[in-house]
Amino acid sequence: MTEPQWLDDGESEAWLSFLVMHAKLTAELHRRLRAQAGLSLADFDVLAQLTEAPDGTVRARQLGRSLQWEKSRLSHHLDRMQRRGLIRREDCAEDSRGAMVVVTELGRETIERAAPPHVQAVRELVFDRLTRREVDTMRRISEKILDGLDEEVR
Amino acid sequence: MTEPQWLDDGESEAWLSFLVMHAKLTAELHRRLRAQAGLSLADFDVLAQLTEAPDGTVRARQLGRSLQWEKSRLSHHLDRMQRRGLIRREDCAEDSRGAMVVVTELGRETIERAAPPHVQAVRELVFDRLTRREVDTMRRISEKILDGLDEEVR
DNA sequence: CTCCTTCGGTTGACACGTCATCCAACCCGT
DNA sequence: ACGGGTTGGATGACGTGTCAACCGAAGGAG
């Protein structure tokens, strides 16, 4: 019944530059991480979770929740990382359906080498260019949109 | 020589919520577009470019530039869209290497049906939740980061 | 204990992106 | 006209992501 409300000029410019910025920024971070350590951003996130945990071990289910990944995505990704020797799977003592994911020595070395330049790149490309106020606003915008999504999806 | 500078708490919270927000937001927009019109966001962008052009026709090279897509990405994507009958390819008169991309009647109907709800979703999920100042800041942040990327990549 | 549902995880099919490679047509200097 | 570099585009291989289907173990309700 009601006409859809369109975006005004300021809004559509903001939207377009937001989308392009995210695409180019993650592409560049991805490119550097791959060149420097042979990791994808997804690999990095998995290894970060594992190396922060005691014994470098996390239950697969838990990993999926922290990363907010679908279980099939996680399963496929772990296959590939296992093939490359970055992680391995072990049986779960408490639940025989479960799988424990363990970071290997190679995985640990790889992320320890990768992390400092990666963080440095985020700093250079993002935070060094923004004021304190802008960073605060960035977080506030993100949280507002996330709140809205939670309401909608509920 | 110099220690890498890490992110402080405010920065890493901003960074994390930015990443999660973008992932969930685009996932939701994607889900809706697919459910409502059977299109991916990439399909939508291609069709939008084509329907804005005279005769619904754009040279492939030009399409790649507007979308900032690699040529192989474009080629693969056009394959899939052609298979679904959304576009077709024609020979290019001025350059016999070239390809003209033409939106089909089905493609035109599909995006005309898809566009209003999609724009409405962006409005609901993003702009209705932000103040004018926040939208301005979002654009300014995006442009600053893009400027930085242009310098780096140059 | 038995049935039924839910849960954790895997698998296969397919869409999507990137990289490297290839090919023909174009352009340009000689 | 020729010869070499560049451009527009297609292709194949492979990593990545989603969806749907599947399977066995877990966990109640009766």
Short mmCIF file of C-alpha atoms (C1' of nucleotides) in Angstrom, two decimals:
data_model
loop_
_atom_site.label_atom_id
_atom_site.label_comp_id
_atom_site.label_asym_id
_atom_site.label_seq_id
_atom_site.Cartn_x
_atom_site.Cartn_y
_atom_site.Cartn_z
CA MET A 1 0.00 0.00 0.00
CA THR A 2 2.60 2.50 1.09
CA GLU A 3 5.30 3.43 -1.37
CA PRO A 4 8.66 2.06 -0.45
CA GLN A 5 10.91 4.79 0.87
CA TRP A 6 13.98 5.21 -1.28
CA LEU A 7 17.38 6.29 -0.15
CA ASP A 8 18.31 9.93 -0.48
CA ASP A 9 21.58 10.99 -2.07
CA GLY A 10 23.56 11.12 1.14
CA GLU A 11 22.31 7.71 2.13
CA SER A 12 23.04 6.01 -1.14
CA GLU A 13 26.52 7.51 -1.29
CA ALA A 14 27.15 6.35 2.26
CA TRP A 15 25.84 2.90 1.43
CA LEU A 16 27.90 2.55 -1.72
CA SER A 17 31.12 3.72 -0.15
CA PHE A 18 30.53 1.47 2.83
CA LEU A 19 30.14 -1.58 0.59
CA VAL A 20 33.12 -0.75 -1.58
CA MET A 21 35.26 0.06 1.43
CA HIS A 22 34.54 -3.24 3.11
CA ALA A 23 35.18 -5.20 -0.08
CA LYS A 24 38.49 -3.52 -0.83
CA LEU A 25 39.66 -3.46 2.76
CA THR A 26 39.10 -7.16 3.37
CA ALA A 27 40.55 -7.99 -0.03
CA GLU A 28 43.74 -6.13 0.86
CA LEU A 29 44.00 -7.67 4.32
CA HIS A 30 43.38 -11.05 2.78
CA ARG A 31 46.02 -10.52 0.13
CA ARG A 32 48.63 -9.52 2.68
CA LEU A 33 47.86 -12.35 5.06
CA ARG A 34 48.05 -14.86 2.25
CA ALA A 35 51.31 -13.46 0.93
CA GLN A 36 52.92 -13.20 4.33
CA ALA A 37 51.78 -16.43 5.97
CA GLY A 38 49.77 -18.45 3.48
CA LEU A 39 46.62 -18.08 5.57
CA SER A 40 43.13 -16.96 4.70
CA LEU A 41 41.25 -14.67 7.07
CA ALA A 42 39.10 -17.66 8.01
CA ASP A 43 42.18 -19.75 8.81
CA PHE A 44 43.42 -16.91 10.96
CA ASP A 45 40.21 -16.74 12.96
CA VAL A 46 40.20 -20.48 13.59
CA LEU A 47 43.82 -20.52 14.69
CA ALA A 48 43.26 -17.49 16.91
CA GLN A 49 40.46 -19.27 18.75
CA LEU A 50 42.53 -22.42 19.17
CA THR A 51 45.71 -20.78 20.38
CA GLU A 52 43.81 -18.77 22.97
CA ALA A 53 42.38 -21.95 24.49
CA PRO A 54 44.11 -24.21 27.02
CA ASP A 55 46.02 -27.03 25.28
CA GLY A 56 45.23 -25.41 21.94
CA THR A 57 42.07 -27.47 21.97
CA VAL A 58 38.45 -26.45 21.46
CA ARG A 59 35.35 -28.50 20.97
CA ALA A 60 34.10 -28.13 17.39
CA ARG A 61 30.64 -27.07 18.52
CA GLN A 62 32.16 -24.35 20.65
CA LEU A 63 34.33 -23.20 17.78
CA GLY A 64 31.29 -22.89 15.56
CA ARG A 65 29.53 -20.79 18.16
CA SER A 66 32.45 -18.41 18.76
CA LEU A 67 32.97 -17.85 15.06
CA GLN A 68 29.24 -17.86 14.33
CA TRP A 69 29.79 -20.30 11.50
CA GLU A 70 27.35 -22.88 10.21
CA LYS A 71 28.36 -26.36 11.13
CA SER A 72 28.87 -27.48 7.55
CA ARG A 73 31.08 -24.51 6.87
CA LEU A 74 33.15 -25.36 9.90
CA SER A 75 33.38 -29.00 8.94
CA HIS A 76 34.53 -28.22 5.40
CA HIS A 77 37.01 -25.66 6.60
CA LEU A 78 38.49 -28.00 9.19
CA ASP A 79 38.89 -30.62 6.45
CA ARG A 80 41.02 -28.24 4.44
CA MET A 81 43.05 -27.04 7.41
CA GLN A 82 43.64 -30.61 8.51
CA ARG A 83 44.84 -31.51 5.02
CA ARG A 84 47.35 -28.68 5.29
CA GLY A 85 48.50 -29.85 8.71
CA LEU A 86 47.37 -26.75 10.61
CA ILE A 87 44.97 -28.58 12.92
CA ARG A 88 43.89 -32.10 13.73
CA ARG A 89 40.72 -33.66 15.07
CA GLU A 90 40.46 -35.88 18.12
CA ASP A 91 37.61 -37.79 19.69
CA CYS A 92 35.63 -36.05 22.40
CA ALA A 93 35.64 -37.78 25.78
CA GLU A 94 32.42 -36.28 27.18
CA ASP A 95 30.28 -36.75 24.09
CA SER A 96 31.02 -39.47 21.60
CA ARG A 97 29.30 -37.54 18.81
CA GLY A 98 31.67 -34.65 19.39
CA ALA A 99 34.99 -33.67 17.89
CA MET A 100 37.85 -31.83 19.53
CA VAL A 101 39.89 -29.54 17.32
CA VAL A 102 43.57 -29.22 18.20
CA VAL A 103 46.08 -26.77 16.78
CA THR A 104 49.27 -28.47 15.55
CA GLU A 105 52.77 -27.18 16.08
CA LEU A 106 52.76 -25.95 12.49
CA GLY A 107 49.48 -24.15 13.07
CA ARG A 108 50.82 -22.44 16.15
CA GLU A 109 54.03 -21.34 14.46
CA THR A 110 52.09 -20.07 11.48
CA ILE A 111 49.73 -17.82 13.37
CA GLU A 112 52.46 -16.55 15.67
CA ARG A 113 54.31 -15.42 12.60
CA ALA A 114 51.17 -14.04 10.95
CA ALA A 115 49.55 -12.12 13.76
CA PRO A 116 51.82 -9.11 14.27
CA PRO A 117 51.87 -7.99 10.63
CA HIS A 118 48.14 -8.61 10.35
CA VAL A 119 47.31 -6.45 13.35
CA GLN A 120 49.72 -3.88 12.05
CA ALA A 121 47.92 -3.84 8.71
CA VAL A 122 44.55 -3.27 10.39
CA ARG A 123 46.11 -0.42 12.31
CA GLU A 124 47.64 1.17 9.23
CA LEU A 125 44.66 0.78 6.96
CA VAL A 126 41.94 1.60 9.46
CA PHE A 127 42.68 3.01 12.86
CA ASP A 128 45.60 5.27 12.04
CA ARG A 129 43.28 7.11 9.66
CA LEU A 130 40.38 7.64 12.08
CA THR A 131 39.89 9.94 15.02
CA ARG A 132 38.86 8.64 18.41
CA ARG A 133 35.37 9.98 17.82
CA GLU A 134 35.11 8.25 14.50
CA VAL A 135 36.14 4.93 16.01
CA ASP A 136 33.50 5.35 18.70
CA THR A 137 30.88 6.15 16.08
CA MET A 138 31.94 3.16 14.02
CA ARG A 139 31.34 0.92 16.98
CA ARG A 140 28.04 2.57 17.82
CA ILE A 141 26.77 2.25 14.24
CA SER A 142 27.75 -1.41 14.12
CA GLU A 143 26.03 -2.16 17.39
CA LYS A 144 22.85 -0.35 16.40
CA ILE A 145 22.62 -2.32 13.18
CA LEU A 146 23.36 -5.56 14.99
CA ASP A 147 20.63 -4.82 17.52
CA GLY A 148 18.21 -4.28 14.67
CA LEU A 149 19.20 -7.53 13.06
CA ASP A 150 18.66 -9.42 16.28
CA GLU A 151 15.15 -8.02 16.53
CA GLU A 152 14.31 -8.85 12.91
CA VAL A 153 15.70 -12.35 12.87
CA ARG A 154 14.18 -13.29 16.20
CA MET B 1 62.79 -2.73 14.80
CA THR B 2 59.76 -1.00 16.26
CA GLU B 3 57.23 -3.12 18.08
CA PRO B 4 53.99 -3.53 16.20
CA GLN B 5 51.32 -1.35 17.70
CA TRP B 6 48.40 -3.39 18.94
CA LEU B 7 44.81 -2.32 19.05
CA ASP B 8 43.46 -0.92 22.28
CA ASP B 9 40.20 -2.19 23.75
CA GLY B 10 38.00 0.37 22.08
CA GLU B 11 39.60 -0.30 18.75
CA SER B 12 39.35 -4.06 18.89
CA GLU B 13 35.72 -3.89 20.00
CA ALA B 14 34.98 -1.52 17.16
CA TRP B 15 36.79 -3.76 14.71
CA LEU B 16 35.04 -6.92 15.86
CA SER B 17 31.59 -5.41 15.83
CA PHE B 18 32.24 -3.89 12.41
CA LEU B 19 33.19 -7.28 10.98
CA VAL B 20 30.31 -9.12 12.58
CA MET B 21 27.85 -6.40 11.58
CA HIS B 22 28.88 -6.51 7.94
CA ALA B 23 28.74 -10.29 7.84
CA LYS B 24 25.30 -10.54 9.40
CA LEU B 25 23.87 -7.59 7.54
CA THR B 26 24.86 -8.82 4.10
CA ALA B 27 23.80 -12.35 5.00
CA GLU B 28 20.35 -11.09 5.90
CA LEU B 29 20.02 -8.90 2.80
CA HIS B 30 21.19 -11.81 0.72
CA ARG B 31 18.73 -14.19 2.32
CA ARG B 32 15.82 -11.85 1.69
CA LEU B 33 16.77 -11.09 -1.89
CA ARG B 34 17.13 -14.77 -2.65
CA ALA B 35 13.83 -15.66 -1.02
CA GLN B 36 11.95 -12.83 -2.64
CA ALA B 37 13.37 -12.86 -6.15
CA GLY B 38 15.84 -15.72 -6.47
CA LEU B 39 18.72 -13.31 -6.97
CA SER B 40 22.09 -13.02 -5.29
CA LEU B 41 23.46 -9.59 -4.39
CA ALA B 42 25.91 -9.97 -7.26
CA ASP B 43 23.08 -10.73 -9.70
CA PHE B 44 21.30 -7.65 -8.43
CA ASP B 45 24.29 -5.40 -9.06
CA VAL B 46 24.74 -6.70 -12.60
CA LEU B 47 21.08 -6.28 -13.46
CA ALA B 48 21.04 -2.80 -11.93
CA GLN B 49 23.91 -1.70 -14.18
CA LEU B 50 22.26 -3.18 -17.25
CA THR B 51 18.79 -1.78 -16.71
CA GLU B 52 20.19 1.70 -16.15
CA ALA B 53 21.91 1.64 -19.55
CA PRO B 54 20.31 2.45 -22.90
CA ASP B 55 18.93 -0.70 -24.58
CA GLY B 56 19.76 -2.66 -21.43
CA THR B 57 23.16 -3.23 -22.97
CA VAL B 58 26.65 -2.65 -21.58
CA ARG B 59 30.03 -3.68 -22.86
CA ALA B 60 31.50 -6.40 -20.62
CA ARG B 61 34.68 -4.43 -20.03
CA GLN B 62 32.65 -1.45 -18.89
CA LEU B 63 30.56 -3.64 -16.61
CA GLY B 64 33.70 -4.97 -14.99
CA ARG B 65 34.96 -1.47 -14.37
CA SER B 66 31.71 -0.17 -12.87
CA LEU B 67 31.42 -3.14 -10.54
CA GLN B 68 35.16 -3.24 -9.90
CA TRP B 69 35.18 -6.95 -10.59
CA GLU B 70 38.04 -8.99 -11.96
CA LYS B 71 37.44 -10.05 -15.50
CA SER B 72 37.37 -13.75 -14.70
CA ARG B 73 34.85 -13.18 -11.95
CA LEU B 74 32.67 -11.30 -14.38
CA SER B 75 33.02 -13.95 -17.03
CA HIS B 76 32.07 -16.78 -14.67
CA HIS B 77 29.17 -14.83 -13.25
CA LEU B 78 27.81 -13.97 -16.66
CA ASP B 79 27.99 -17.66 -17.56
CA ARG B 80 25.74 -18.51 -14.66
CA MET B 81 23.33 -15.65 -15.30
CA GLN B 82 23.14 -16.56 -18.96
CA ARG B 83 22.36 -20.17 -18.07
CA ARG B 84 19.46 -18.90 -15.97
CA GLY B 85 18.21 -16.68 -18.79
CA LEU B 86 18.75 -13.36 -17.00
CA ILE B 87 21.17 -11.95 -19.56
CA ARG B 88 22.64 -12.85 -22.91
CA ARG B 89 25.89 -12.03 -24.70
CA GLU B 90 26.18 -10.47 -28.11
CA ASP B 91 29.11 -9.67 -30.34
CA CYS B 92 30.61 -6.22 -30.07
CA ALA B 93 30.57 -4.16 -33.24
CA GLU B 94 33.46 -1.80 -32.45
CA ASP B 95 35.87 -4.42 -31.12
CA SER B 96 35.66 -7.99 -32.22
CA ARG B 97 37.36 -9.20 -29.05
CA GLY B 98 34.61 -7.57 -27.02
CA ALA B 99 31.31 -8.82 -25.67
CA MET B 100 28.11 -6.90 -25.16
CA VAL B 101 25.96 -7.95 -22.23
CA VAL B 102 22.22 -7.53 -22.67
CA VAL B 103 19.52 -7.89 -20.05
CA THR B 104 16.71 -10.22 -21.13
CA GLU B 105 13.03 -9.62 -20.55
CA LEU B 106 13.17 -12.09 -17.67
CA GLY B 107 16.12 -10.25 -16.18
CA ARG B 108 14.30 -6.95 -16.38
CA GLU B 109 11.13 -8.30 -14.82
CA THR B 110 13.12 -9.96 -12.06
CA ILE B 111 15.00 -6.89 -10.92
CA GLU B 112 11.95 -4.68 -11.18
CA ARG B 113 10.19 -7.01 -8.82
CA ALA B 114 13.25 -7.33 -6.55
CA ALA B 115 14.37 -3.73 -6.21
CA PRO B 116 11.69 -2.12 -4.04
CA PRO B 117 11.79 -4.71 -1.25
CA HIS B 118 15.56 -4.74 -1.36
CA VAL B 119 15.89 -1.00 -0.96
CA GLN B 120 13.26 -1.15 1.73
CA ALA B 121 15.30 -3.76 3.59
CA VAL B 122 18.41 -1.58 3.47
CA ARG B 123 16.36 1.28 4.84
CA GLU B 124 14.88 -0.79 7.65
CA LEU B 125 18.05 -2.54 8.68
CA VAL B 126 20.45 0.38 8.32
CA PHE B 127 19.26 3.92 7.75
CA ASP B 128 16.14 3.93 9.88
CA ARG B 129 18.38 3.12 12.85
CA LEU B 130 20.99 5.82 12.30
CA THR B 131 20.95 9.57 12.82
CA ARG B 132 21.87 11.94 10.04
CA ARG B 133 25.20 12.59 11.74
CA GLU B 134 25.94 8.89 11.98
CA VAL B 135 25.25 8.42 8.28
CA ASP B 136 27.61 11.27 7.48
CA THR B 137 30.29 9.78 9.69
CA MET B 138 29.80 6.37 8.10
CA ARG B 139 30.46 7.89 4.72
CA ARG B 140 33.44 9.86 5.96
CA ILE B 141 35.01 6.81 7.58
CA SER B 142 34.52 4.75 4.43
CA GLU B 143 36.08 7.40 2.26
CA LYS B 144 39.06 7.88 4.55
CA ILE B 145 39.78 4.17 4.51
CA LEU B 146 39.33 4.01 0.75
CA ASP B 147 41.73 6.91 0.30
CA GLY B 148 44.28 5.06 2.40
CA LEU B 149 43.85 1.92 0.36
CA ASP B 150 44.38 3.83 -2.86
CA GLU B 151 47.64 5.20 -1.52
CA GLU B 152 48.85 1.81 -0.35
CA VAL B 153 47.93 -0.14 -3.42
CA ARG B 154 49.28 2.45 -5.79
"C1'" DC C 1 13.33 -49.57 29.06
"C1'" DT C 2 11.39 -47.60 24.62
"C1'" DC C 3 10.29 -44.34 21.54
"C1'" DC C 4 10.89 -39.88 19.75
"C1'" DT C 5 13.08 -35.68 19.31
"C1'" DT C 6 17.06 -32.98 19.35
"C1'" DC C 7 21.96 -32.41 18.76
"C1'" DG C 8 26.88 -32.72 16.77
"C1'" DG C 9 29.02 -33.57 12.95
"C1'" DT C 10 29.83 -35.18 8.00
"C1'" DT C 11 28.87 -35.37 3.22
"C1'" DG C 12 27.62 -34.05 -1.63
"C1'" DA C 13 25.94 -30.83 -4.78
"C1'" DC C 14 26.27 -26.51 -6.25
"C1'" DA C 15 27.11 -21.17 -6.28
"C1'" DC C 16 30.77 -17.98 -5.83
"C1'" DG C 17 35.83 -15.80 -6.22
"C1'" DT C 18 40.67 -15.84 -7.37
"C1'" DC C 19 44.67 -17.08 -9.78
"C1'" DA C 20 47.20 -18.45 -13.65
"C1'" DT C 21 46.94 -19.33 -18.32
"C1'" DC C 22 45.55 -18.95 -22.85
"C1'" DC C 23 44.03 -16.83 -27.32
"C1'" DA C 24 42.78 -13.73 -30.65
"C1'" DA C 25 42.31 -9.00 -31.79
"C1'" DC C 26 44.11 -4.45 -31.27
"C1'" DC C 27 47.76 -0.91 -31.26
"C1'" DC C 28 51.93 1.05 -32.34
"C1'" DG C 29 56.74 1.78 -33.68
"C1'" DT C 30 59.68 0.72 -37.29
"C1'" DA D 1 53.57 -4.67 -43.73
"C1'" DC D 2 55.50 -6.64 -39.89
"C1'" DG D 3 56.47 -7.79 -35.26
"C1'" DG D 4 55.94 -7.35 -30.31
"C1'" DG D 5 53.60 -5.74 -26.45
"C1'" DT D 6 48.92 -4.92 -24.58
"C1'" DT D 7 43.95 -5.68 -24.02
"C1'" DG D 8 39.22 -8.16 -23.74
"C1'" DG D 9 37.60 -12.07 -22.64
"C1'" DA D 10 37.20 -17.28 -21.72
"C1'" DT D 11 38.68 -21.29 -19.23
"C1'" DG D 12 40.23 -24.73 -15.65
"C1'" DA D 13 41.72 -25.63 -11.15
"C1'" DC D 14 40.98 -24.89 -6.67
"C1'" DG D 15 39.54 -22.65 -2.11
"C1'" DT D 16 35.43 -21.06 -0.01
"C1'" DG D 17 30.30 -20.85 1.52
"C1'" DT D 18 25.39 -22.56 1.68
"C1'" DC D 19 21.75 -25.81 1.61
"C1'" DA D 20 19.73 -30.14 2.27
"C1'" DA D 21 20.15 -34.69 3.52
"C1'" DC D 22 22.00 -38.02 6.40
"C1'" DC D 23 23.67 -40.63 10.63
"C1'" DG D 24 24.56 -42.03 15.12
"C1'" DA D 25 24.58 -40.55 19.94
"C1'" DA D 26 22.15 -38.05 23.62
"C1'" DG D 27 18.31 -36.97 26.34
"C1'" DG D 28 13.80 -36.85 27.88
"C1'" DA D 29 8.60 -38.39 28.47
"C1'" DG D 30 5.78 -42.22 29.02
#
